[in-house]
Amino acid sequence: MPNAQVCNDAPTPSSSAESFGELGLSSVMLEALSAARYEVPSPVQAGIIPRALTGADVLGQARTGTGKTAAFGIPILERIDKPSKGHQPRALVLVPTRELAVQVRDEIAKLALGRKVRCMAVYGGKPIRSQISQLQRGSDIIVGTPGRVLDHLARGTLQLEQLLCVVLDEADRMLDIGFRPDIEKILRRCPKKRQTLLLSATVAPGVERLAKSYMTDPEIMDFSPKTKGVDTIEQRYFTIEEQRKFDLLVALLKRENPAQAIVFCRTKRGTDRTQRKLAKKMPNVDCMHGDMVQGARDRVMKKFRDGKVHILVATDVVGRGIDVTSISHIINYDIPQSSDDYVHRVGRTGRMGREGIAFTFVTTEQGGELTRIEMLINTLLKRDEIEGFQAVAQAAPPQETPAEDEKPKPAPPGKRPRRRHRRGL
Ligand code: AMP
């Protein structure tokens, strides 16, 4: 495979097209975009689409919620133009999770309006038989998780000879969850002459290695925000005793009346329990966690996407992949285990520039965890209160003052949960 020069001094994308018309797209595509009510290209789209339309390899550093799916979906559809005889796959999109496979398939199908292009998702946890028969009928674009794609390759039910383009979506997450060997096996089965598009929130050394080995002179485009990316979302916290969290949750949901909310819990059992109790208090509550069978996860996801479920209680595992633009509220019922998880959870709201708000329940023991999150996002969460749920007054121990440039600054004494840990990371 030709070697790619991946370096860190990536050019910052300069394209700032104000309409899709400026990107040189076909009329059928412009009509599909108008039907989808996409009026203005997002920066990721304005940057990637013109380059990808030329057939060049692109490494785009971009998070979900930035319009990255259409950024690769649009050029793929334009480049396929007319499906091959028998609908042999022309594009393969590899994604880390089943939920994302469905989401990407749906987004591409929406953009394929007016074309005879077929797009399908292949992922584990679903009977392979029905996927095999769908593959036999022909599909131009395959969106799949690496394990299941490899399974189909081994069975000879998926052919890659006609591929024009391979996309590695959320490449860093695929590597994080151990998909490297599978990805490499798949890429080695793809035609050498092809386009490779790689999208990743971070360009860690593993991603860079992958790009070096399997991409040809990729253009590197960095769309990552300067800070950790949740600074536009209003973020608040409540100090609350563990045993009163559920009542606070009910009161908060009544006060906020969210369009759609995700309530994040730490454990699968806690997720089930919270959902069961909440469903007795209000309608349209459902839950999602890794112990549920795939069919059930898909059904819940569909109901959530269709707006039939208003409150989804979920664990981090499934919460990460969810992209639903109408999510107005994130509630961290259990404080996330890592600060990165916090960013992922909170990033589920405020999608595509919409307003969002995130609340975090912090017990008196968890002050240090709250501080770690604040240090990572460089923002001080605002304290919130609901009548009847005032935090038990605490005389906070003297705070260590962070260096001047080490935001956030400590809150006034007595206003924060007691900090068991020292400040800092
Ligand atoms: P993504 O980052 O691809 O997960 O996209 C985030 C959300 O934004 C999805 O729900 C898309 O349907 C939506 N979206 C993508 N591009 C646009 C656009 N140009 N205008 C409005 N919405 C968009």
GROMACS .gro file of C-alpha atoms and ligand atoms in nm:
model
  448
    1MET     CA    1   0.000   0.000   0.000
    2PRO     CA    2   0.134   0.345  -0.070
    3ASN     CA    3   0.253   0.535   0.228
    4ALA     CA    4   0.076   0.838   0.357
    5GLN     CA    5   0.247   1.127   0.524
    6VAL     CA    6   0.045   1.193   0.832
    7CYS     CA    7   0.169   1.483   1.031
    8ASN     CA    8   0.037   1.695   1.309
    9ASP     CA    9   0.066   2.032   1.144
   10ALA     CA   10  -0.252   1.970   0.955
   11PRO     CA   11  -0.390   2.254   0.750
   12THR     CA   12  -0.700   2.401   0.905
   13PRO     CA   13  -0.986   2.374   0.658
   14SER     CA   14  -1.057   2.708   0.505
   15SER     CA   15  -1.371   2.630   0.305
   16SER     CA   16  -1.674   2.818   0.430
   17ALA     CA   17  -1.937   2.756   0.163
   18GLU     CA   18  -2.261   2.928   0.251
   19SER     CA   19  -2.480   2.695   0.050
   20PHE     CA   20  -2.468   2.340  -0.080
   21GLY     CA   21  -2.499   2.485  -0.429
   22GLU     CA   22  -2.143   2.619  -0.399
   23LEU     CA   23  -2.004   2.269  -0.345
   24GLY     CA   24  -2.061   2.152  -0.701
   25LEU     CA   25  -2.329   1.896  -0.621
   26SER     CA   26  -2.576   1.741  -0.865
   27SER     CA   27  -2.935   1.862  -0.882
   28VAL     CA   28  -3.064   1.530  -0.745
   29MET     CA   29  -2.841   1.575  -0.443
   30LEU     CA   30  -2.950   1.934  -0.392
   31GLU     CA   31  -3.310   1.817  -0.398
   32ALA     CA   32  -3.240   1.546  -0.141
   33LEU     CA   33  -3.067   1.801   0.082
   34SER     CA   34  -3.359   2.036   0.052
   35ALA     CA   35  -3.602   1.753   0.138
   36ALA     CA   36  -3.386   1.676   0.443
   37ARG     CA   37  -3.405   2.048   0.528
   38TYR     CA   38  -3.029   2.084   0.527
   39GLU     CA   39  -2.990   2.443   0.418
   40VAL     CA   40  -2.631   2.531   0.495
   41PRO     CA   41  -2.332   2.295   0.493
   42SER     CA   42  -2.173   2.250   0.833
   43PRO     CA   43  -1.799   2.339   0.846
   44VAL     CA   44  -1.708   1.969   0.830
   45GLN     CA   45  -1.920   1.928   0.518
   46ALA     CA   46  -1.792   2.246   0.353
   47GLY     CA   47  -1.438   2.123   0.416
   48ILE     CA   48  -1.458   1.754   0.331
   49ILE     CA   49  -1.714   1.734   0.048
   50PRO     CA   50  -1.522   1.921  -0.228
   51ARG     CA   51  -1.204   1.727  -0.153
   52ALA     CA   52  -1.373   1.389  -0.129
   53LEU     CA   53  -1.562   1.451  -0.455
   54THR     CA   54  -1.227   1.444  -0.636
   55GLY     CA   55  -1.168   1.089  -0.516
   56ALA     CA   56  -0.882   1.191  -0.286
   57ASP     CA   57  -0.824   1.036   0.056
   58VAL     CA   58  -0.924   1.253   0.349
   59LEU     CA   59  -0.850   1.223   0.718
   60GLY     CA   60  -1.102   1.440   0.900
   61GLN     CA   61  -1.075   1.508   1.268
   62ALA     CA   62  -1.438   1.559   1.366
   63ARG     CA   63  -1.675   1.454   1.642
   64THR     CA   64  -2.029   1.326   1.600
   65GLY     CA   65  -2.293   1.596   1.585
   66THR     CA   66  -2.093   1.799   1.337
   67GLY     CA   67  -2.261   1.661   1.025
   68LYS     CA   68  -1.972   1.425   0.949
   69THR     CA   69  -2.196   1.146   0.818
   70ALA     CA   70  -2.325   1.362   0.534
   71ALA     CA   71  -1.969   1.487   0.482
   72PHE     CA   72  -1.874   1.141   0.359
   73GLY     CA   73  -2.224   1.024   0.255
   74ILE     CA   74  -2.275   1.301  -0.001
   75PRO     CA   75  -1.950   1.243  -0.198
   76ILE     CA   76  -2.004   0.867  -0.188
   77LEU     CA   77  -2.350   0.903  -0.342
   78GLU     CA   78  -2.225   1.152  -0.600
   79ARG     CA   79  -1.935   0.929  -0.696
   80ILE     CA   80  -2.146   0.614  -0.725
   81ASP     CA   81  -2.395   0.804  -0.940
   82LYS     CA   82  -2.543   0.498  -1.111
   83PRO     CA   83  -2.547   0.161  -0.931
   84SER     CA   84  -2.355  -0.126  -1.094
   85LYS     CA   85  -2.539  -0.419  -1.247
   86GLY     CA   86  -2.654  -0.641  -0.963
   87HIS     CA   87  -2.586  -0.363  -0.712
   88GLN     CA   88  -2.236  -0.478  -0.622
   89PRO     CA   89  -2.108  -0.284  -0.318
   90ARG     CA   90  -1.934   0.039  -0.425
   91ALA     CA   91  -1.880   0.182  -0.076
   92LEU     CA   92  -1.810   0.028   0.262
   93VAL     CA   93  -1.849   0.228   0.582
   94LEU     CA   94  -1.701   0.071   0.896
   95VAL     CA   95  -1.840   0.194   1.227
   96PRO     CA   96  -1.776   0.092   1.589
   97THR     CA   97  -2.130   0.016   1.711
   98ARG     CA   98  -2.454  -0.135   1.593
   99GLU     CA   99  -2.649   0.178   1.677
  100LEU     CA  100  -2.414   0.388   1.471
  101ALA     CA  101  -2.446   0.144   1.178
  102VAL     CA  102  -2.823   0.197   1.177
  103GLN     CA  103  -2.787   0.572   1.219
  104VAL     CA  104  -2.537   0.608   0.934
  105ARG     CA  105  -2.744   0.382   0.707
  106ASP     CA  106  -3.053   0.595   0.774
  107GLU     CA  107  -2.867   0.919   0.711
  108ILE     CA  108  -2.726   0.791   0.380
  109ALA     CA  109  -3.068   0.655   0.278
  110LYS     CA  110  -3.214   1.000   0.342
  111LEU     CA  111  -2.951   1.161   0.122
  112ALA     CA  112  -3.003   0.898  -0.149
  113LEU     CA  113  -3.353   1.028  -0.219
  114GLY     CA  114  -3.424   1.021  -0.593
  115ARG     CA  115  -3.154   0.762  -0.670
  116LYS     CA  116  -3.174   0.388  -0.720
  117VAL     CA  117  -2.893   0.336  -0.475
  118ARG     CA  118  -2.939   0.071  -0.206
  119CYS     CA  119  -2.783   0.102   0.134
  120MET     CA  120  -2.783  -0.159   0.411
  121ALA     CA  121  -2.646  -0.204   0.760
  122VAL     CA  122  -2.470  -0.525   0.864
  123TYR     CA  123  -2.402  -0.575   1.231
  124GLY     CA  124  -2.388  -0.847   1.492
  125GLY     CA  125  -2.670  -0.946   1.724
  126LYS     CA  126  -2.906  -0.978   1.427
  127PRO     CA  127  -2.975  -1.308   1.245
  128ILE     CA  128  -2.716  -1.337   0.969
  129ARG     CA  129  -2.963  -1.515   0.735
  130SER     CA  130  -3.172  -1.208   0.655
  131GLN     CA  131  -2.855  -1.004   0.598
  132ILE     CA  132  -2.727  -1.270   0.359
  133SER     CA  133  -3.042  -1.261   0.151
  134GLN     CA  134  -3.040  -0.882   0.144
  135LEU     CA  135  -2.673  -0.891   0.034
  136GLN     CA  136  -2.763  -1.143  -0.237
  137ARG     CA  137  -3.026  -0.904  -0.372
  138GLY     CA  138  -2.748  -0.644  -0.398
  139SER     CA  139  -2.655  -0.335  -0.201
  140ASP     CA  140  -2.447  -0.040  -0.323
  141ILE     CA  141  -2.345   0.093   0.014
  142ILE     CA  142  -2.269  -0.130   0.311
  143VAL     CA  143  -2.248   0.019   0.659
  144GLY     CA  144  -2.121  -0.231   0.910
  145THR     CA  145  -1.937  -0.317   1.225
  146PRO     CA  146  -1.598  -0.479   1.154
  147GLY     CA  147  -1.681  -0.817   1.315
  148ARG     CA  148  -1.992  -0.877   1.111
  149VAL     CA  149  -1.837  -0.748   0.788
  150LEU     CA  150  -1.552  -0.994   0.837
  151ASP     CA  151  -1.800  -1.272   0.902
  152HIS     CA  152  -1.970  -1.201   0.569
  153LEU     CA  153  -1.635  -1.189   0.393
  154ALA     CA  154  -1.542  -1.528   0.539
  155ARG     CA  155  -1.874  -1.675   0.421
  156GLY     CA  156  -1.830  -1.524   0.077
  157THR     CA  157  -2.159  -1.337   0.111
  158LEU     CA  158  -1.998  -0.994   0.069
  159GLN     CA  159  -1.784  -0.895  -0.228
  160LEU     CA  160  -1.554  -0.596  -0.218
  161GLU     CA  161  -1.399  -0.606  -0.567
  162GLN     CA  162  -1.609  -0.318  -0.699
  163LEU     CA  163  -1.547  -0.082  -0.407
  164LEU     CA  164  -1.481   0.280  -0.493
  165CYS     CA  165  -1.458   0.402  -0.139
  166VAL     CA  166  -1.399   0.279   0.216
  167VAL     CA  167  -1.488   0.494   0.516
  168LEU     CA  168  -1.349   0.438   0.865
  169ASP     CA  169  -1.596   0.627   1.081
  170GLU     CA  170  -1.510   0.703   1.443
  171ALA     CA  171  -1.176   0.533   1.381
  172ASP     CA  172  -1.046   0.612   1.729
  173ARG     CA  173  -1.340   0.438   1.891
  174MET     CA  174  -1.303   0.136   1.666
  175LEU     CA  175  -0.941   0.107   1.774
  176ASP     CA  176  -1.035   0.166   2.140
  177ILE     CA  177  -1.265  -0.132   2.140
  178GLY     CA  178  -1.010  -0.359   1.980
  179PHE     CA  179  -1.120  -0.363   1.617
  180ARG     CA  180  -0.773  -0.299   1.473
  181PRO     CA  181  -0.705  -0.658   1.354
  182ASP     CA  182  -1.052  -0.684   1.198
  183ILE     CA  183  -1.019  -0.346   1.026
  184GLU     CA  184  -0.681  -0.439   0.884
  185LYS     CA  185  -0.808  -0.773   0.756
  186ILE     CA  186  -1.097  -0.596   0.583
  187LEU     CA  187  -0.878  -0.323   0.434
  188ARG     CA  188  -0.641  -0.585   0.294
  189ARG     CA  189  -0.939  -0.738   0.110
  190CYS     CA  190  -1.037  -0.404  -0.048
  191PRO     CA  191  -0.914  -0.304  -0.395
  192LYS     CA  192  -0.581  -0.117  -0.379
  193LYS     CA  193  -0.714   0.152  -0.606
  194ARG     CA  194  -0.986   0.306  -0.396
  195GLN     CA  195  -1.067   0.611  -0.195
  196THR     CA  196  -1.028   0.595   0.184
  197LEU     CA  197  -1.197   0.845   0.411
  198LEU     CA  198  -1.114   0.836   0.780
  199LEU     CA  199  -1.313   1.025   1.041
  200SER     CA  200  -1.198   1.038   1.399
  201ALA     CA  201  -1.259   1.263   1.699
  202THR     CA  202  -0.891   1.235   1.790
  203VAL     CA  203  -0.586   1.148   1.586
  204ALA     CA  204  -0.412   0.928   1.839
  205PRO     CA  205  -0.095   0.740   1.733
  206GLY     CA  206  -0.304   0.429   1.653
  207VAL     CA  207  -0.521   0.623   1.410
  208GLU     CA  208  -0.214   0.780   1.256
  209ARG     CA  209  -0.058   0.435   1.205
  210LEU     CA  210  -0.374   0.314   1.036
  211ALA     CA  211  -0.373   0.616   0.807
  212LYS     CA  212  -0.005   0.570   0.722
  213SER     CA  213  -0.054   0.208   0.625
  214TYR     CA  214  -0.384   0.223   0.442
  215MET     CA  215  -0.432   0.571   0.298
  216THR     CA  216  -0.277   0.747   0.002
  217ASP     CA  217  -0.159   1.104   0.063
  218PRO     CA  218  -0.461   1.191   0.271
  219GLU     CA  219  -0.557   1.552   0.310
  220ILE     CA  220  -0.574   1.613   0.682
  221MET     CA  221  -0.853   1.838   0.800
  222ASP     CA  222  -0.891   1.930   1.163
  223PHE     CA  223  -1.240   2.030   1.271
  224SER     CA  224  -1.185   1.960   1.638
  225PRO     CA  225  -1.294   2.236   1.870
  226LYS     CA  226  -1.022   2.416   2.060
  227THR     CA  227  -1.167   2.312   2.396
  228LYS     CA  228  -1.324   1.983   2.494
  229GLY     CA  229  -1.633   2.065   2.294
  230VAL     CA  230  -1.916   2.102   2.542
  231ASP     CA  231  -1.862   2.467   2.622
  232THR     CA  232  -2.171   2.578   2.430
  233ILE     CA  233  -2.397   2.357   2.639
  234GLU     CA  234  -2.536   2.491   2.964
  235GLN     CA  235  -2.410   2.267   3.241
  236ARG     CA  236  -2.533   2.254   3.598
  237TYR     CA  237  -2.500   2.027   3.897
  238PHE     CA  238  -2.705   1.936   4.204
  239THR     CA  239  -2.560   1.828   4.533
  240ILE     CA  240  -2.778   1.546   4.659
  241GLU     CA  241  -2.763   1.247   4.890
  242GLU     CA  242  -2.755   0.911   4.711
  243GLN     CA  243  -3.091   0.801   4.857
  244ARG     CA  244  -3.272   1.117   4.741
  245LYS     CA  245  -3.148   1.110   4.382
  246PHE     CA  246  -3.456   0.944   4.242
  247ASP     CA  247  -3.696   1.197   4.393
  248LEU     CA  248  -3.476   1.478   4.265
  249LEU     CA  249  -3.483   1.322   3.918
  250VAL     CA  250  -3.863   1.320   3.918
  251ALA     CA  251  -3.877   1.681   4.042
  252LEU     CA  252  -3.621   1.791   3.784
  253LEU     CA  253  -3.803   1.624   3.496
  254LYS     CA  254  -4.128   1.788   3.608
  255ARG     CA  255  -3.961   2.128   3.628
  256GLU     CA  256  -3.780   2.100   3.297
  257ASN     CA  257  -4.040   1.910   3.094
  258PRO     CA  258  -3.773   1.812   2.836
  259ALA     CA  259  -3.850   1.751   2.468
  260GLN     CA  260  -3.627   1.446   2.498
  261ALA     CA  261  -3.380   1.349   2.766
  262ILE     CA  262  -3.121   1.084   2.835
  263VAL     CA  263  -3.072   0.987   3.198
  264PHE     CA  264  -2.731   0.827   3.237
  265CYS     CA  265  -2.674   0.562   3.501
  266ARG     CA  266  -2.351   0.385   3.583
  267THR     CA  267  -2.472   0.023   3.589
  268LYS     CA  268  -2.707  -0.191   3.385
  269ARG     CA  269  -2.899  -0.288   3.696
  270GLY     CA  270  -2.925   0.075   3.808
  271THR     CA  271  -3.050   0.166   3.459
  272ASP     CA  272  -3.325  -0.099   3.477
  273ARG     CA  273  -3.422   0.001   3.828
  274THR     CA  274  -3.439   0.373   3.754
  275GLN     CA  275  -3.639   0.316   3.437
  276ARG     CA  276  -3.890   0.090   3.616
  277LYS     CA  277  -3.944   0.342   3.894
  278LEU     CA  278  -3.962   0.638   3.656
  279ALA     CA  279  -4.211   0.465   3.425
  280LYS     CA  280  -4.451   0.452   3.721
  281LYS     CA  281  -4.430   0.830   3.754
  282MET     CA  282  -4.447   0.946   3.393
  283PRO     CA  283  -4.522   0.818   3.040
  284ASN     CA  284  -4.282   0.745   2.753
  285VAL     CA  285  -3.985   0.625   2.954
  286ASP     CA  286  -3.763   0.348   2.823
  287CYS     CA  287  -3.416   0.215   2.883
  288MET     CA  288  -3.115   0.084   2.695
  289HIS     CA  289  -2.807  -0.103   2.811
  290GLY     CA  290  -2.560  -0.360   2.689
  291ASP     CA  291  -2.742  -0.662   2.837
  292MET     CA  292  -3.046  -0.609   2.618
  293VAL     CA  293  -3.072  -0.817   2.302
  294GLN     CA  294  -3.006  -0.628   1.982
  295GLY     CA  295  -3.365  -0.641   1.861
  296ALA     CA  296  -3.484  -0.473   2.181
  297ARG     CA  297  -3.209  -0.208   2.156
  298ASP     CA  298  -3.307  -0.134   1.798
  299ARG     CA  299  -3.674  -0.101   1.891
  300VAL     CA  300  -3.601   0.139   2.176
  301MET     CA  301  -3.365   0.342   1.957
  302LYS     CA  302  -3.627   0.369   1.686
  303LYS     CA  303  -3.892   0.483   1.932
  304PHE     CA  304  -3.650   0.737   2.075
  305ARG     CA  305  -3.559   0.865   1.731
  306ASP     CA  306  -3.927   0.885   1.634
  307GLY     CA  307  -3.997   1.088   1.947
  308LYS     CA  308  -4.221   0.820   2.099
  309VAL     CA  309  -3.983   0.776   2.392
  310HIS     CA  310  -3.923   1.102   2.575
  311ILE     CA  311  -3.691   0.985   2.847
  312LEU     CA  312  -3.427   0.726   2.782
  313VAL     CA  313  -3.242   0.580   3.078
  314ALA     CA  314  -2.910   0.444   2.950
  315THR     CA  315  -2.559   0.333   3.035
  316ASP     CA  316  -2.251   0.493   2.878
  317VAL     CA  317  -2.197   0.203   2.641
  318VAL     CA  318  -2.511   0.269   2.444
  319GLY     CA  319  -2.535   0.639   2.523
  320ARG     CA  320  -2.220   0.718   2.329
  321GLY     CA  321  -2.350   0.620   1.989
  322ILE     CA  322  -2.680   0.803   2.012
  323ASP     CA  323  -2.734   1.098   1.785
  324VAL     CA  324  -3.081   1.241   1.807
  325THR     CA  325  -3.101   1.612   1.739
  326SER     CA  326  -3.404   1.674   1.957
  327ILE     CA  327  -3.233   1.564   2.279
  328SER     CA  328  -3.275   1.875   2.492
  329HIS     CA  329  -3.160   1.742   2.828
  330ILE     CA  330  -2.886   1.519   2.959
  331ILE     CA  331  -2.910   1.410   3.320
  332ASN     CA  332  -2.611   1.242   3.478
  333TYR     CA  333  -2.804   1.054   3.743
  334ASP     CA  334  -2.475   0.889   3.835
  335ILE     CA  335  -2.168   1.102   3.787
  336PRO     CA  336  -1.964   0.951   3.499
  337GLN     CA  337  -1.670   0.731   3.586
  338SER     CA  338  -1.427   0.928   3.374
  339SER     CA  339  -1.417   1.290   3.270
  340ASP     CA  340  -1.408   1.181   2.906
  341ASP     CA  341  -1.734   0.995   2.958
  342TYR     CA  342  -1.879   1.323   3.084
  343VAL     CA  343  -1.787   1.494   2.757
  344HIS     CA  344  -1.938   1.211   2.555
  345ARG     CA  345  -2.259   1.209   2.757
  346VAL     CA  346  -2.310   1.584   2.753
  347GLY     CA  347  -2.223   1.595   2.384
  348ARG     CA  348  -2.546   1.400   2.312
  349THR     CA  349  -2.731   1.730   2.345
  350GLY     CA  350  -2.672   2.061   2.170
  351ARG     CA  351  -2.640   1.879   1.836
  352MET     CA  352  -2.593   2.084   1.521
  353GLY     CA  353  -2.597   2.410   1.713
  354ARG     CA  354  -2.925   2.345   1.897
  355GLU     CA  355  -2.963   2.440   2.257
  356GLY     CA  356  -2.907   2.181   2.523
  357ILE     CA  357  -2.867   2.160   2.895
  358ALA     CA  358  -2.694   1.903   3.111
  359PHE     CA  359  -2.741   1.831   3.480
  360THR     CA  360  -2.511   1.622   3.696
  361PHE     CA  361  -2.612   1.475   4.031
  362VAL     CA  362  -2.317   1.488   4.267
  363THR     CA  363  -2.322   1.325   4.608
  364THR     CA  364  -2.129   1.478   4.893
  365GLU     CA  365  -1.857   1.217   4.838
  366GLN     CA  366  -1.805   1.308   4.474
  367GLY     CA  367  -1.669   1.660   4.491
  368GLY     CA  368  -1.330   1.551   4.357
  369GLU     CA  369  -1.490   1.386   4.056
  370LEU     CA  370  -1.682   1.703   3.978
  371THR     CA  371  -1.362   1.905   3.998
  372ARG     CA  372  -1.184   1.669   3.759
  373ILE     CA  373  -1.462   1.715   3.506
  374GLU     CA  374  -1.450   2.092   3.543
  375MET     CA  375  -1.074   2.091   3.491
  376LEU     CA  376  -1.107   1.886   3.173
  377ILE     CA  377  -1.374   2.104   3.017
  378ASN     CA  378  -1.226   2.422   3.158
  379THR     CA  379  -1.567   2.534   3.273
  380LEU     CA  380  -1.722   2.567   3.613
  381LEU     CA  381  -2.059   2.394   3.636
  382LYS     CA  382  -2.336   2.612   3.780
  383ARG     CA  383  -2.503   2.498   4.097
  384ASP     CA  384  -2.878   2.438   4.069
  385GLU     CA  385  -3.142   2.381   4.333
  386ILE     CA  386  -3.499   2.266   4.353
  387GLU     CA  387  -3.725   2.354   4.643
  388GLY     CA  388  -3.719   2.072   4.895
  389PHE     CA  389  -3.392   1.930   4.761
  390GLN     CA  390  -3.144   2.176   4.901
  391ALA     CA  391  -2.814   2.014   4.969
  392VAL     CA  392  -2.737   1.938   5.327
  393ALA     CA  393  -2.532   2.241   5.435
  394GLN     CA  394  -2.167   2.154   5.445
  395ALA     CA  395  -1.875   2.343   5.575
  396ALA     CA  396  -1.633   2.275   5.294
  397PRO     CA  397  -1.273   2.220   5.390
  398PRO     CA  398  -1.027   2.486   5.277
  399GLN     CA  399  -0.974   2.453   4.903
  400GLU     CA  400  -0.640   2.429   4.738
  401THR     CA  401  -0.621   2.719   4.501
  402PRO     CA  402  -0.525   2.617   4.149
  403ALA     CA  403  -0.264   2.815   3.964
  404GLU     CA  404  -0.401   3.129   3.799
  405ASP     CA  405  -0.422   2.977   3.453
  406GLU     CA  406  -0.574   2.656   3.589
  407LYS     CA  407  -0.943   2.725   3.554
  408PRO     CA  408  -1.200   2.661   3.696
  409LYS     CA  409  -1.174   2.855   4.019
  410PRO     CA  410  -1.309   2.709   4.342
  411ALA     CA  411  -1.670   2.787   4.428
  412PRO     CA  412  -1.758   2.970   4.750
  413PRO     CA  413  -1.723   2.758   5.064
  414GLY     CA  414  -2.037   2.572   5.166
  415LYS     CA  415  -2.172   2.578   4.812
  416ARG     CA  416  -1.994   2.270   4.682
  417PRO     CA  417  -1.999   1.908   4.783
  418ARG     CA  418  -1.729   1.824   5.033
  419ARG     CA  419  -1.416   1.742   4.839
  420ARG     CA  420  -1.255   1.425   4.955
  421HIS     CA  421  -0.986   1.445   4.692
  422ARG     CA  422  -0.726   1.706   4.622
  423ARG     CA  423  -0.789   1.940   4.336
  424GLY     CA  424  -0.617   1.875   4.009
  425LEU     CA  425  -0.570   1.578   3.784
  426AMP     P1  426  -2.362   1.361   1.240
  426AMP     O1  427  -2.249   1.443   1.294
  426AMP     O2  428  -2.337   1.311   1.104
  426AMP     O3  429  -2.398   1.252   1.338
  426AMP     O4  430  -2.490   1.458   1.224
  426AMP     C1  431  -2.557   1.518   1.331
  426AMP     C2  432  -2.701   1.555   1.296
  426AMP     O5  433  -2.708   1.668   1.213
  426AMP     C3  434  -2.778   1.447   1.222
  426AMP     O6  435  -2.904   1.434   1.284
  426AMP     C4  436  -2.794   1.500   1.081
  426AMP     O7  437  -2.915   1.456   1.023
  426AMP     C5  438  -2.794   1.650   1.101
  426AMP     N1  439  -2.732   1.727   0.989
  426AMP     C6  440  -2.623   1.694   0.918
  426AMP     N2  441  -2.590   1.790   0.831
  426AMP     C7  442  -2.681   1.889   0.846
  426AMP     C8  443  -2.699   2.019   0.784
  426AMP     N3  444  -2.617   2.063   0.691
  426AMP     N4  445  -2.803   2.094   0.827
  426AMP     C9  446  -2.886   2.048   0.924
  426AMP     N5  447  -2.874   1.929   0.986
  426AMP    C10  448  -2.773   1.849   0.949
   0.00000   0.00000   0.00000
